[in-house]
Amino acid sequence: MTIRSRQPHPSKARENVSAGDNPFLGQTRQSGRLACVCVDGTGKHVAPTYCRVHYPAGRTTMGEEIWVEDYGAVGDGVTSDAAAIQLAIDKGIEVNKSVRFRARTYLVDVELVITNFAVLKGAPRSGLTEIAGPGSGLTTLKAEGNIRSLIAISGNRSVLLSDISLNGNRACDYCLLLQGASNSTFERLGVTKALADGVHLAALDDDGVPTINDRNTWSDLRASNNGTLYLTSDLLSAFNAYGLSTQLSEQPGASAATSTGSNVVSFVGIDLAAVGVRPGDPVALGSGPATIHTMVVSVGGATTLTVAEAMADTASGLSFAFGRGDGYHEVRHGDNNLGSFYGGLFRSNAGYAMAFDGLYGPTVIGHQIDYHPFWGIRIGTNGSGPVIGCRIIGPYFETIGVKPFLLRGSNNIGIYHPMDNAYQNDPVDYLGNAANNVSGMYINAEGMKPISYLMNELPSNNLVNATVSKNFYLRSAIMQPVNETGTNDPVTAFPIMRPGTSTLTLTGTPTFATTGREGKVMCLLNEGPATVVLQDDSVLAGSKLRLTSSAYSMGAGDSVLMVCTGAEWFEVSRSQTI
């Protein structure tokens, strides 16, 4: 049987073209199909069928895509294009067509809003290169005035944004605001120079309704120079190395004060509420080697912050710096979940490169993160529960002020093959207090110290069967906390070295049951004047492993933890004391 398209009469051709029909494919369109005439081998007509139309890549209908210039956009970087772009977006949503931008700079002084399924595309590679202004060959949306965001997505819809640079121009809080965007795709986007976050996932929409920002895919997201560092004058030169001078907000005459044993820090000379300090934001107190790095837990109005750790000393007149604004930021919310991130670049953001705080965590693969003054990636804040299930694979870190990772309320975390260009940091911080629920962690860190810092920072947390694997240990080694009473209850105390003491004595001969599995017990000492790793001569007696050493010299603040390699589990059967 032969299928032959019905051809239009020549006099109808122009009318058909203007109506969006291709005269060479047929006349009648029914739900995206063309009516065809079907004949058999003798030329006899048979029952008609319909042939599916395959539209060109990037198009949603056979007609032309919508170009923002057709709705009045100029793209000269001077004239406001916000109204014209919004008209094009609304029309694209109405007729189900992609909205296209040319390689120009479009000035935006009113927030652009997407409330339904939409596709926005710029010139190729626009999100992958530094913004260079008109004539650069890039599609750039540049903020002007004082607006909340360049683009806000709401309505719990799926969108596609690709090949666009969003330049906050220090004129908007966020480059991209998600107030309801699920199953969306963001490809080759650049977000830069927002006052706060490059990308911000909110918990509520403008009507106070909880948002759903689940299962979004981010490919080649590049977030740079977002956020603001509020700091005292004496820290300007130190923090200037991490970003642009326009990101630094000097607070002359301001200072902080702490009290021994308290988590509350008081400030003078700065209104914390006015500048927008948030739970989860990083804080530095003091200067030089004595600097304390911690995190905001809550804001107590204009003058006080509750931070993650109790202060060791009483002090006043302290220098301070805190970073408000991340490359990618999730507000703590049960439906900011399960993002997938591939091959991004995060540079010189005031707070974190990425801050995750949904109920379920992300998958992050192959990112470069550099020039951040505090931590690189934060997972959780303990605001209302842990982040569950994260996979972070192959991130590369360079010039990070504290450590690559900060975990604050995180369960079942997998961090695989992180690399720190300094080759000296433990990759993870925990900022331990009784509320910090971190468990089920697997880390394989290349070129870094052992993660023996863990026990010293988490003296009373749920770390059941937490796992550590280092490149110089056997893979799948098991780390198990043991307490002072001789049981393996991980919720109570661990055999750690308290600050100010110098020796740890294991009384008697502690033994560890391995239920028939061979292995060795290791003692790891960390964070002291002479950081070392010791391996005991252990004696295998039946199904027991026995420590032969009884005491270790340690510096103030050092920790000791027991690791059994080659065994899946071990238990303490004899008591030990500090």
Coordinates of C-alpha atoms in Angstrom, one line a residue:
M1 CA 0.0 0.0 0.0
T2 CA 1.3 3.5 -0.9
I3 CA 0.6 6.6 1.3
R4 CA 0.2 9.8 -0.7
S5 CA -0.3 13.3 0.8
R6 CA -3.2 15.3 -0.5
Q7 CA -1.7 18.5 -2.1
P8 CA -3.4 21.9 -1.8
H9 CA -4.6 24.0 -4.7
P10 CA -2.0 26.6 -5.6
S11 CA -4.4 29.4 -4.9
K12 CA -4.7 28.2 -1.3
A13 CA -1.0 27.8 -0.6
R14 CA -0.4 31.3 0.8
E15 CA -3.4 31.0 3.0
N16 CA -2.3 27.6 4.3
V17 CA 1.3 28.8 5.1
S18 CA 0.0 31.8 7.0
A19 CA -2.3 29.5 9.0
G20 CA 0.7 27.4 10.0
D21 CA 0.1 24.4 7.7
N22 CA 2.8 23.1 5.4
P23 CA 1.2 22.7 1.9
F24 CA 3.7 20.0 1.1
L25 CA 2.6 17.8 4.0
G26 CA -1.1 18.1 3.7
Q27 CA -4.1 20.3 4.7
T28 CA -6.0 18.9 7.6
R29 CA -4.4 18.9 11.0
Q30 CA -6.1 16.9 13.7
S31 CA -4.4 16.8 17.1
G32 CA -1.0 17.2 15.7
R33 CA -1.6 14.8 12.8
L34 CA -2.1 15.3 9.0
A35 CA -4.9 13.7 7.0
C36 CA -3.4 11.5 4.3
V37 CA -4.9 9.7 1.2
C38 CA -4.0 6.0 1.3
V39 CA -4.1 3.9 -1.9
D40 CA -3.2 0.3 -2.6
G41 CA -0.9 -0.9 -5.3
T42 CA -3.5 -0.4 -8.1
G43 CA -4.2 3.2 -7.1
K44 CA -7.5 2.4 -5.4
H45 CA -8.4 4.5 -2.4
V46 CA -8.5 2.7 0.9
A47 CA -9.5 3.9 4.4
P48 CA -7.7 7.1 5.4
T49 CA -5.2 7.1 8.2
Y50 CA -3.2 9.9 9.9
C51 CA 0.5 10.3 9.9
R52 CA 2.2 11.7 13.0
V53 CA 4.0 15.0 12.4
H54 CA 7.6 15.1 13.8
Y55 CA 8.3 18.7 14.7
P56 CA 11.9 20.0 14.4
A57 CA 14.0 19.8 17.6
G58 CA 13.2 22.6 20.1
R59 CA 9.8 23.4 18.7
T60 CA 6.4 22.5 20.2
T61 CA 4.3 23.3 17.1
M62 CA 4.9 23.6 13.4
G63 CA 4.8 27.4 13.5
E64 CA 7.7 29.6 14.3
E65 CA 8.9 29.8 17.9
I66 CA 8.2 33.0 19.8
W67 CA 11.0 35.5 19.8
V68 CA 10.9 38.2 22.5
E69 CA 11.8 40.9 19.9
D70 CA 8.4 40.2 18.3
Y71 CA 6.8 41.5 21.5
G72 CA 8.9 44.6 21.8
A73 CA 12.1 43.5 23.5
V74 CA 15.2 45.5 22.3
G75 CA 18.1 43.7 24.0
D76 CA 20.4 46.7 24.1
G77 CA 21.2 46.5 27.8
V78 CA 19.8 50.0 28.4
T79 CA 16.1 49.8 27.6
S80 CA 13.8 47.9 30.0
D81 CA 12.6 44.7 28.3
A82 CA 10.7 43.3 31.2
A83 CA 7.2 44.0 29.9
A84 CA 8.0 42.7 26.5
I85 CA 9.6 39.5 27.8
Q86 CA 6.6 38.8 30.1
L87 CA 4.2 39.2 27.1
A88 CA 6.3 36.7 25.2
I89 CA 6.3 34.2 28.1
D90 CA 2.6 34.5 28.6
K91 CA 1.9 34.0 24.9
G92 CA 4.3 31.0 24.7
I93 CA 2.4 29.4 27.6
E94 CA -0.9 30.1 25.9
V95 CA 0.0 28.6 22.5
N96 CA 2.5 26.0 23.8
K97 CA 5.5 27.4 22.0
S98 CA 9.1 28.0 23.1
V99 CA 10.2 31.5 23.9
R100 CA 13.6 32.4 22.3
F101 CA 16.2 35.0 23.1
R102 CA 18.9 36.3 20.9
A103 CA 22.5 36.8 21.9
R104 CA 21.8 40.1 23.5
T105 CA 21.6 41.7 27.0
Y106 CA 18.0 42.3 28.1
L107 CA 17.4 44.7 31.0
V108 CA 14.8 43.5 33.5
D109 CA 13.5 45.9 36.2
V110 CA 10.3 43.9 37.1
E111 CA 10.4 40.3 38.2
L112 CA 9.5 37.9 35.4
V113 CA 6.9 35.3 36.4
I114 CA 6.3 31.8 35.0
T115 CA 3.1 30.2 36.2
N116 CA 2.6 27.3 33.8
F117 CA 4.5 24.9 31.6
A118 CA 7.1 27.0 29.7
V119 CA 10.3 26.7 27.6
L120 CA 12.8 29.6 27.6
K121 CA 16.0 29.3 25.5
G122 CA 18.9 31.6 24.9
A123 CA 21.8 31.6 22.5
P124 CA 24.0 28.5 22.7
R125 CA 26.5 28.4 25.6
S126 CA 25.2 31.6 27.1
G127 CA 25.2 30.2 30.6
L128 CA 28.7 28.8 30.4
T129 CA 30.7 32.0 30.0
E130 CA 31.3 35.0 32.1
I131 CA 28.8 37.8 31.4
A132 CA 30.5 40.3 29.1
G133 CA 27.7 42.7 28.1
P134 CA 26.2 43.6 24.8
G135 CA 27.8 42.2 21.7
S136 CA 29.3 39.3 23.7
G137 CA 27.4 36.6 21.8
L138 CA 25.5 35.6 25.0
T139 CA 21.9 35.8 26.1
T140 CA 21.9 37.8 29.4
L141 CA 19.0 38.9 31.5
K142 CA 20.4 41.7 33.7
A143 CA 18.6 43.1 36.8
E144 CA 18.0 46.8 37.2
G145 CA 16.5 48.7 40.1
N146 CA 15.5 46.8 43.2
I147 CA 13.6 43.6 42.5
R148 CA 13.2 40.3 44.3
S149 CA 14.4 38.0 41.5
L150 CA 15.0 38.0 37.7
I151 CA 12.8 35.0 37.2
A152 CA 10.2 33.5 39.6
I153 CA 8.6 30.1 38.9
S154 CA 5.4 29.2 40.7
G155 CA 2.3 27.1 40.2
N156 CA 4.1 23.7 40.7
R157 CA 4.8 23.3 37.0
S158 CA 7.5 21.9 34.9
V159 CA 9.7 24.3 32.9
L160 CA 12.8 24.2 30.7
L161 CA 15.3 26.9 30.9
S162 CA 18.5 26.7 28.9
D163 CA 21.5 28.8 27.7
I164 CA 20.7 32.0 29.7
S165 CA 22.9 34.0 32.0
L166 CA 21.0 35.6 34.8
N167 CA 23.0 38.7 36.1
G168 CA 21.6 39.9 39.4
N169 CA 23.8 43.0 39.0
R170 CA 23.6 43.5 42.8
A171 CA 20.0 44.6 42.2
C172 CA 18.0 41.6 43.2
D173 CA 17.9 39.1 46.0
Y174 CA 17.9 36.0 43.8
C175 CA 18.6 35.4 40.2
L176 CA 16.2 32.4 40.0
L177 CA 13.4 31.9 42.5
L178 CA 11.6 28.5 42.7
Q179 CA 8.2 28.7 44.4
G180 CA 6.7 25.6 42.7
A181 CA 8.8 24.0 40.0
S182 CA 8.9 20.2 39.8
N183 CA 10.3 17.8 37.2
S184 CA 11.9 20.8 35.5
T185 CA 15.1 21.0 33.5
F186 CA 17.7 23.7 33.8
E187 CA 20.6 23.5 31.3
R188 CA 23.7 25.6 31.0
L189 CA 22.4 28.4 33.2
G190 CA 24.6 31.1 34.7
V191 CA 23.5 32.9 38.0
T192 CA 25.7 35.7 39.3
K193 CA 25.8 38.8 41.4
A194 CA 22.6 38.3 43.4
L195 CA 22.4 40.0 46.7
A196 CA 21.6 36.7 48.3
D197 CA 21.2 33.4 46.5
G198 CA 21.9 32.6 42.8
V199 CA 19.1 30.0 43.0
H200 CA 16.6 30.0 45.9
L201 CA 14.1 27.2 46.6
A202 CA 11.4 28.7 48.8
A203 CA 9.1 26.8 51.2
L204 CA 6.0 29.0 50.5
D205 CA 4.6 30.8 47.5
D206 CA 3.4 34.4 47.6
D207 CA 0.0 33.3 49.0
G208 CA 1.6 31.3 51.8
V209 CA 0.9 27.9 50.2
P210 CA 3.6 25.3 50.6
T211 CA 5.6 24.8 47.4
I212 CA 6.7 21.7 45.6
N213 CA 10.2 21.9 44.2
D214 CA 10.9 18.2 43.6
R215 CA 13.0 16.2 41.2
N216 CA 14.5 19.0 39.2
T217 CA 17.5 18.4 37.0
W218 CA 20.4 20.9 36.8
S219 CA 23.1 20.4 34.1
D220 CA 26.1 22.8 34.0
L221 CA 24.8 25.3 36.5
R222 CA 27.4 28.0 37.1
A223 CA 26.9 30.1 40.2
S224 CA 29.4 32.8 41.0
N225 CA 29.8 35.9 43.1
N226 CA 26.4 35.6 44.8
G227 CA 25.6 36.8 48.3
T228 CA 26.9 39.4 50.7
L229 CA 29.6 39.1 53.4
Y230 CA 28.8 41.3 56.4
L231 CA 32.0 41.8 58.3
T232 CA 34.0 44.1 60.6
S233 CA 36.6 46.4 59.1
D234 CA 39.6 44.5 60.2
L235 CA 38.5 41.4 58.2
L236 CA 38.1 43.1 54.8
S237 CA 41.5 42.2 53.4
A238 CA 41.2 38.6 54.5
F239 CA 37.8 38.0 53.0
N240 CA 38.4 40.0 49.9
A241 CA 40.4 37.1 48.5
Y242 CA 37.3 35.0 48.2
G243 CA 35.2 37.2 45.9
L244 CA 34.4 40.7 44.5
S245 CA 34.8 43.8 46.6
T246 CA 31.1 44.5 45.9
Q247 CA 30.2 41.4 47.9
L248 CA 31.7 42.9 51.1
S249 CA 29.5 45.0 53.4
E250 CA 31.8 46.7 55.9
Q251 CA 30.3 47.2 59.4
P252 CA 32.4 49.9 61.0
G253 CA 32.1 50.0 64.8
A254 CA 30.3 46.7 65.0
S255 CA 31.5 43.8 67.2
A256 CA 30.3 40.6 68.8
A257 CA 30.4 39.2 72.3
T258 CA 30.2 35.7 73.7
S259 CA 29.7 34.0 77.1
T260 CA 31.2 30.8 78.3
G261 CA 28.9 27.9 77.9
S262 CA 26.3 29.8 75.9
N263 CA 25.2 29.4 72.3
V264 CA 23.9 33.0 72.1
V265 CA 26.2 35.6 70.5
S266 CA 25.3 39.3 70.9
F267 CA 26.1 42.0 68.4
V268 CA 26.4 45.8 68.5
G269 CA 26.5 48.2 65.6
I270 CA 24.6 46.0 63.2
D271 CA 20.9 45.1 62.8
L272 CA 20.8 41.4 62.1
A273 CA 17.2 41.3 61.1
A274 CA 17.5 44.2 58.7
V275 CA 20.4 42.6 56.8
G276 CA 18.5 39.3 56.6
V277 CA 20.7 36.8 58.5
R278 CA 19.1 33.4 58.2
P279 CA 19.3 30.0 59.9
G280 CA 22.0 28.0 58.3
D281 CA 24.2 31.0 57.4
P282 CA 27.9 30.6 58.3
V283 CA 29.6 32.8 60.9
A284 CA 33.2 33.6 61.8
L285 CA 33.9 35.0 65.3
G286 CA 37.3 36.5 66.1
S287 CA 40.3 36.7 63.9
G288 CA 43.5 34.9 63.2
P289 CA 44.2 31.4 64.5
A290 CA 41.6 31.9 67.3
T291 CA 38.7 32.3 64.8
I292 CA 35.6 30.3 65.6
H293 CA 33.7 29.1 62.6
T294 CA 30.1 28.2 63.3
M295 CA 26.6 28.3 61.9
V296 CA 23.4 30.3 62.7
V297 CA 20.7 28.2 64.3
S298 CA 18.2 31.0 64.9
V299 CA 18.0 34.8 64.8
G300 CA 16.9 36.5 68.0
G301 CA 15.8 39.8 66.6
A302 CA 18.2 42.7 65.7
T303 CA 21.1 41.9 68.1
T304 CA 21.5 38.2 68.9
L305 CA 22.1 34.9 67.1
T306 CA 21.9 31.4 68.4
V307 CA 24.8 29.4 66.9
A308 CA 25.5 25.7 66.6
E309 CA 28.1 25.4 69.4
A310 CA 28.4 26.6 72.9
M311 CA 31.2 29.2 73.4
A312 CA 34.3 28.1 75.3
D313 CA 35.1 31.6 76.6
T314 CA 33.6 34.9 77.5
A315 CA 34.8 37.7 75.1
S316 CA 33.6 41.1 73.9
G317 CA 34.7 43.3 71.0
L318 CA 35.1 40.4 68.7
S319 CA 35.5 40.7 65.0
F320 CA 32.9 38.9 63.0
A321 CA 31.9 37.9 59.5
F322 CA 28.8 36.1 58.2
G323 CA 27.9 35.0 54.7
R324 CA 24.3 35.6 53.5
G325 CA 23.8 34.1 50.1
D326 CA 24.7 30.8 48.5
G327 CA 25.1 29.6 44.9
Y328 CA 22.2 27.2 45.4
H329 CA 20.0 27.4 48.5
E330 CA 17.1 25.3 49.7
V331 CA 14.9 26.6 52.5
R332 CA 14.2 23.9 55.0
H333 CA 11.0 22.2 53.6
G334 CA 9.7 18.7 53.0
D335 CA 9.2 19.3 49.3
N336 CA 12.5 20.8 48.3
N337 CA 13.6 17.3 47.4
L338 CA 15.7 15.0 45.2
G339 CA 17.5 17.4 42.9
S340 CA 20.0 16.0 40.4
F341 CA 23.1 18.1 39.6
Y342 CA 25.6 17.4 36.9
G343 CA 28.9 19.1 36.2
G344 CA 28.4 22.5 37.8
L345 CA 30.9 25.3 38.7
F346 CA 30.5 27.3 41.9
R347 CA 32.8 30.1 42.7
S348 CA 33.1 33.0 45.2
N349 CA 29.7 32.8 46.8
A350 CA 29.4 34.6 50.1
G351 CA 28.0 31.6 52.0
Y352 CA 28.0 28.1 50.7
A353 CA 28.3 26.9 47.1
M354 CA 25.3 24.6 47.7
A355 CA 23.0 24.4 50.8
F356 CA 20.6 21.4 50.8
D357 CA 17.7 21.2 53.3
G358 CA 14.9 19.2 51.8
L359 CA 13.5 16.1 53.4
Y360 CA 15.2 14.0 50.8
G361 CA 18.7 14.9 49.6
P362 CA 20.2 15.4 46.1
T363 CA 22.5 13.6 43.8
V364 CA 25.5 15.7 42.9
I365 CA 28.0 14.5 40.3
G366 CA 31.3 16.1 39.2
H367 CA 31.2 19.7 40.5
Q368 CA 34.0 22.2 40.8
I369 CA 33.7 24.4 44.0
D370 CA 36.3 27.0 44.8
Y371 CA 36.9 30.3 46.6
H372 CA 34.3 30.0 49.3
P373 CA 35.2 31.6 52.7
F374 CA 33.5 29.1 54.9
W375 CA 32.4 25.6 53.9
G376 CA 31.7 24.3 50.3
I377 CA 28.5 22.3 50.7
R378 CA 26.1 22.3 53.7
I379 CA 23.6 19.4 54.2
G380 CA 20.9 20.1 56.7
T381 CA 20.4 22.7 59.4
N382 CA 18.5 20.8 62.0
G383 CA 15.6 23.2 61.6
S384 CA 12.9 20.5 61.8
G385 CA 14.6 17.2 61.0
P386 CA 17.4 15.6 59.0
V387 CA 18.1 15.5 55.3
I388 CA 17.7 11.9 54.3
G389 CA 19.8 10.3 51.6
C390 CA 22.5 12.2 49.6
R391 CA 24.9 11.1 47.0
I392 CA 27.8 13.4 46.2
I393 CA 30.3 12.0 43.8
G394 CA 33.6 13.3 42.6
P395 CA 33.5 17.0 43.7
Y396 CA 36.7 19.0 43.4
F397 CA 37.4 21.7 46.0
E398 CA 40.0 24.5 46.0
T399 CA 40.6 27.5 48.3
I400 CA 37.9 26.6 50.8
G401 CA 38.0 28.7 54.1
V402 CA 37.1 25.9 56.5
K403 CA 36.3 22.5 55.1
P404 CA 34.5 21.1 52.0
F405 CA 31.4 19.8 53.8
L406 CA 29.3 20.8 56.8
L407 CA 26.7 18.2 57.9
R408 CA 24.0 19.4 60.2
G409 CA 21.2 16.9 60.4
S410 CA 21.9 14.3 57.8
N411 CA 21.1 10.6 57.5
N412 CA 22.4 8.1 55.0
I413 CA 25.0 10.4 53.3
G414 CA 27.3 9.0 50.7
I415 CA 30.3 11.2 49.7
Y416 CA 32.5 9.5 47.1
H417 CA 35.9 10.6 46.0
P418 CA 36.0 14.2 47.1
M419 CA 39.2 16.0 46.3
D420 CA 40.6 19.1 48.1
N421 CA 43.4 20.9 46.2
A422 CA 45.0 21.7 49.6
Y423 CA 45.4 18.0 50.4
Q424 CA 45.3 18.7 54.1
N425 CA 41.7 19.1 55.4
D426 CA 39.4 16.5 56.8
P427 CA 36.6 16.8 54.3
V428 CA 33.7 17.1 56.8
D429 CA 32.7 19.3 59.7
Y430 CA 29.8 18.5 62.1
L431 CA 29.6 21.4 64.5
G432 CA 28.6 19.0 67.2
N433 CA 25.9 19.5 69.8
A434 CA 23.2 17.2 71.1
A435 CA 20.8 18.2 68.4
N436 CA 23.0 17.4 65.5
N437 CA 21.6 14.1 64.1
V438 CA 24.1 12.7 61.7
S439 CA 24.3 9.0 60.8
G440 CA 24.9 6.3 58.2
M441 CA 27.8 8.2 56.5
Y442 CA 30.1 6.7 53.9
I443 CA 33.1 8.7 52.8
N444 CA 36.0 7.8 50.5
A445 CA 38.2 10.9 50.6
E446 CA 41.2 11.1 48.4
G447 CA 44.3 12.9 49.6
M448 CA 42.8 14.0 52.9
K449 CA 43.3 13.1 56.6
P450 CA 41.3 10.4 58.3
I451 CA 37.9 11.5 59.5
S452 CA 38.8 10.9 63.1
Y453 CA 37.4 14.3 63.9
L454 CA 34.0 12.7 64.0
M455 CA 34.0 11.4 67.6
N456 CA 35.3 14.6 69.1
E457 CA 32.5 16.6 67.6
L458 CA 29.6 14.3 68.1
P459 CA 29.7 13.1 71.8
S460 CA 26.0 12.4 72.0
N461 CA 24.5 11.7 68.6
N462 CA 23.0 8.8 66.7
L463 CA 25.9 7.4 64.7
V464 CA 24.8 3.8 64.5
N465 CA 27.0 1.8 62.1
A466 CA 28.5 4.9 60.6
T467 CA 31.0 4.0 57.9
V468 CA 34.4 5.5 57.0
S469 CA 36.5 4.4 54.1
K470 CA 39.9 6.1 53.3
N471 CA 42.2 5.5 50.4
F472 CA 44.8 4.1 52.9
Y473 CA 42.3 1.9 54.8
L474 CA 40.6 -1.2 53.7
R475 CA 37.4 -0.4 51.9
S476 CA 34.1 -0.7 53.9
A477 CA 35.8 -0.3 57.2
I478 CA 33.3 0.1 60.0
M479 CA 33.4 2.8 62.6
Q480 CA 31.5 2.2 65.8
P481 CA 31.3 4.5 68.7
V482 CA 31.9 3.1 72.2
N483 CA 31.0 4.8 75.4
E484 CA 32.6 5.0 78.8
T485 CA 30.4 2.4 80.4
G486 CA 31.6 -0.4 78.2
T487 CA 28.6 -0.8 75.9
N488 CA 28.2 0.2 72.3
D489 CA 25.2 2.5 72.9
P490 CA 25.9 5.3 70.5
V491 CA 23.5 7.8 72.1
T492 CA 25.5 8.3 75.2
A493 CA 29.1 9.3 75.8
F494 CA 32.1 8.1 73.6
P495 CA 35.7 7.5 74.7
I496 CA 36.9 10.9 73.6
M497 CA 39.5 13.3 74.9
R498 CA 37.9 16.3 76.5
P499 CA 39.5 19.7 75.9
G500 CA 42.1 20.6 78.5
T501 CA 43.2 17.0 79.3
S502 CA 46.3 15.4 78.0
T503 CA 46.1 11.6 78.4
L504 CA 43.5 8.9 77.8
T505 CA 43.9 5.7 79.7
L506 CA 42.0 2.6 78.8
T507 CA 41.8 0.6 82.0
G508 CA 42.2 -3.1 82.1
T509 CA 42.3 -4.9 78.8
P510 CA 39.3 -3.8 76.7
T511 CA 38.3 -6.5 74.3
F512 CA 36.2 -6.3 71.2
A513 CA 34.0 -9.2 69.9
T514 CA 34.2 -9.7 66.2
T515 CA 32.0 -12.8 66.0
G516 CA 34.6 -14.8 64.3
R517 CA 35.7 -12.2 61.7
E518 CA 39.4 -11.3 61.5
G519 CA 40.5 -7.7 61.7
K520 CA 42.5 -5.2 63.6
V521 CA 41.6 -2.5 66.0
M522 CA 43.0 0.9 65.3
C523 CA 43.3 4.1 67.4
L524 CA 43.2 7.3 65.5
L525 CA 44.4 10.5 67.1
N526 CA 43.5 13.8 65.4
E527 CA 43.6 17.6 65.6
G528 CA 46.5 17.7 68.2
P529 CA 49.9 19.4 68.0
A530 CA 51.3 16.2 66.4
T531 CA 48.5 14.6 64.4
V532 CA 49.3 10.9 64.0
V533 CA 47.6 7.6 63.1
L534 CA 48.5 4.7 65.4
Q535 CA 47.8 1.0 64.8
D536 CA 47.9 -1.2 67.8
D537 CA 49.5 -4.6 67.9
S538 CA 46.3 -6.5 68.5
V539 CA 46.1 -10.1 69.7
L540 CA 43.6 -12.4 68.1
A541 CA 42.3 -14.7 70.9
G542 CA 39.5 -16.9 69.5
S543 CA 36.9 -14.5 68.4
K544 CA 38.3 -11.6 70.4
L545 CA 40.5 -8.7 69.5
R546 CA 42.5 -7.4 72.5
L547 CA 44.2 -4.0 72.8
T548 CA 47.6 -4.4 74.2
S549 CA 48.4 -0.7 74.8
S550 CA 46.9 1.1 77.8
A551 CA 47.6 4.8 77.4
Y552 CA 48.3 7.5 74.8
S553 CA 49.6 11.0 75.1
M554 CA 47.3 13.5 73.5
G555 CA 47.0 17.2 73.1
A556 CA 44.1 19.3 74.3
G557 CA 41.0 18.7 72.2
D558 CA 42.3 15.5 70.7
S559 CA 40.0 12.6 70.1
V560 CA 40.4 8.8 70.0
L561 CA 38.1 6.4 68.2
M562 CA 38.1 2.7 67.6
V563 CA 37.9 1.4 64.1
C564 CA 37.7 -2.3 63.3
T565 CA 38.9 -3.0 59.7
G566 CA 37.9 -6.1 58.0
A567 CA 35.0 -6.7 60.3
E568 CA 31.4 -5.6 59.9
W569 CA 30.7 -4.9 63.5
F570 CA 32.3 -5.1 66.9
E571 CA 31.1 -4.6 70.5
V572 CA 32.9 -3.6 73.7
S573 CA 32.9 -6.4 76.3
R574 CA 35.1 -4.7 78.9
S575 CA 34.8 -1.2 80.5
Q576 CA 37.0 1.7 79.8
T577 CA 37.3 5.0 81.5
I578 CA 38.7 8.5 80.8

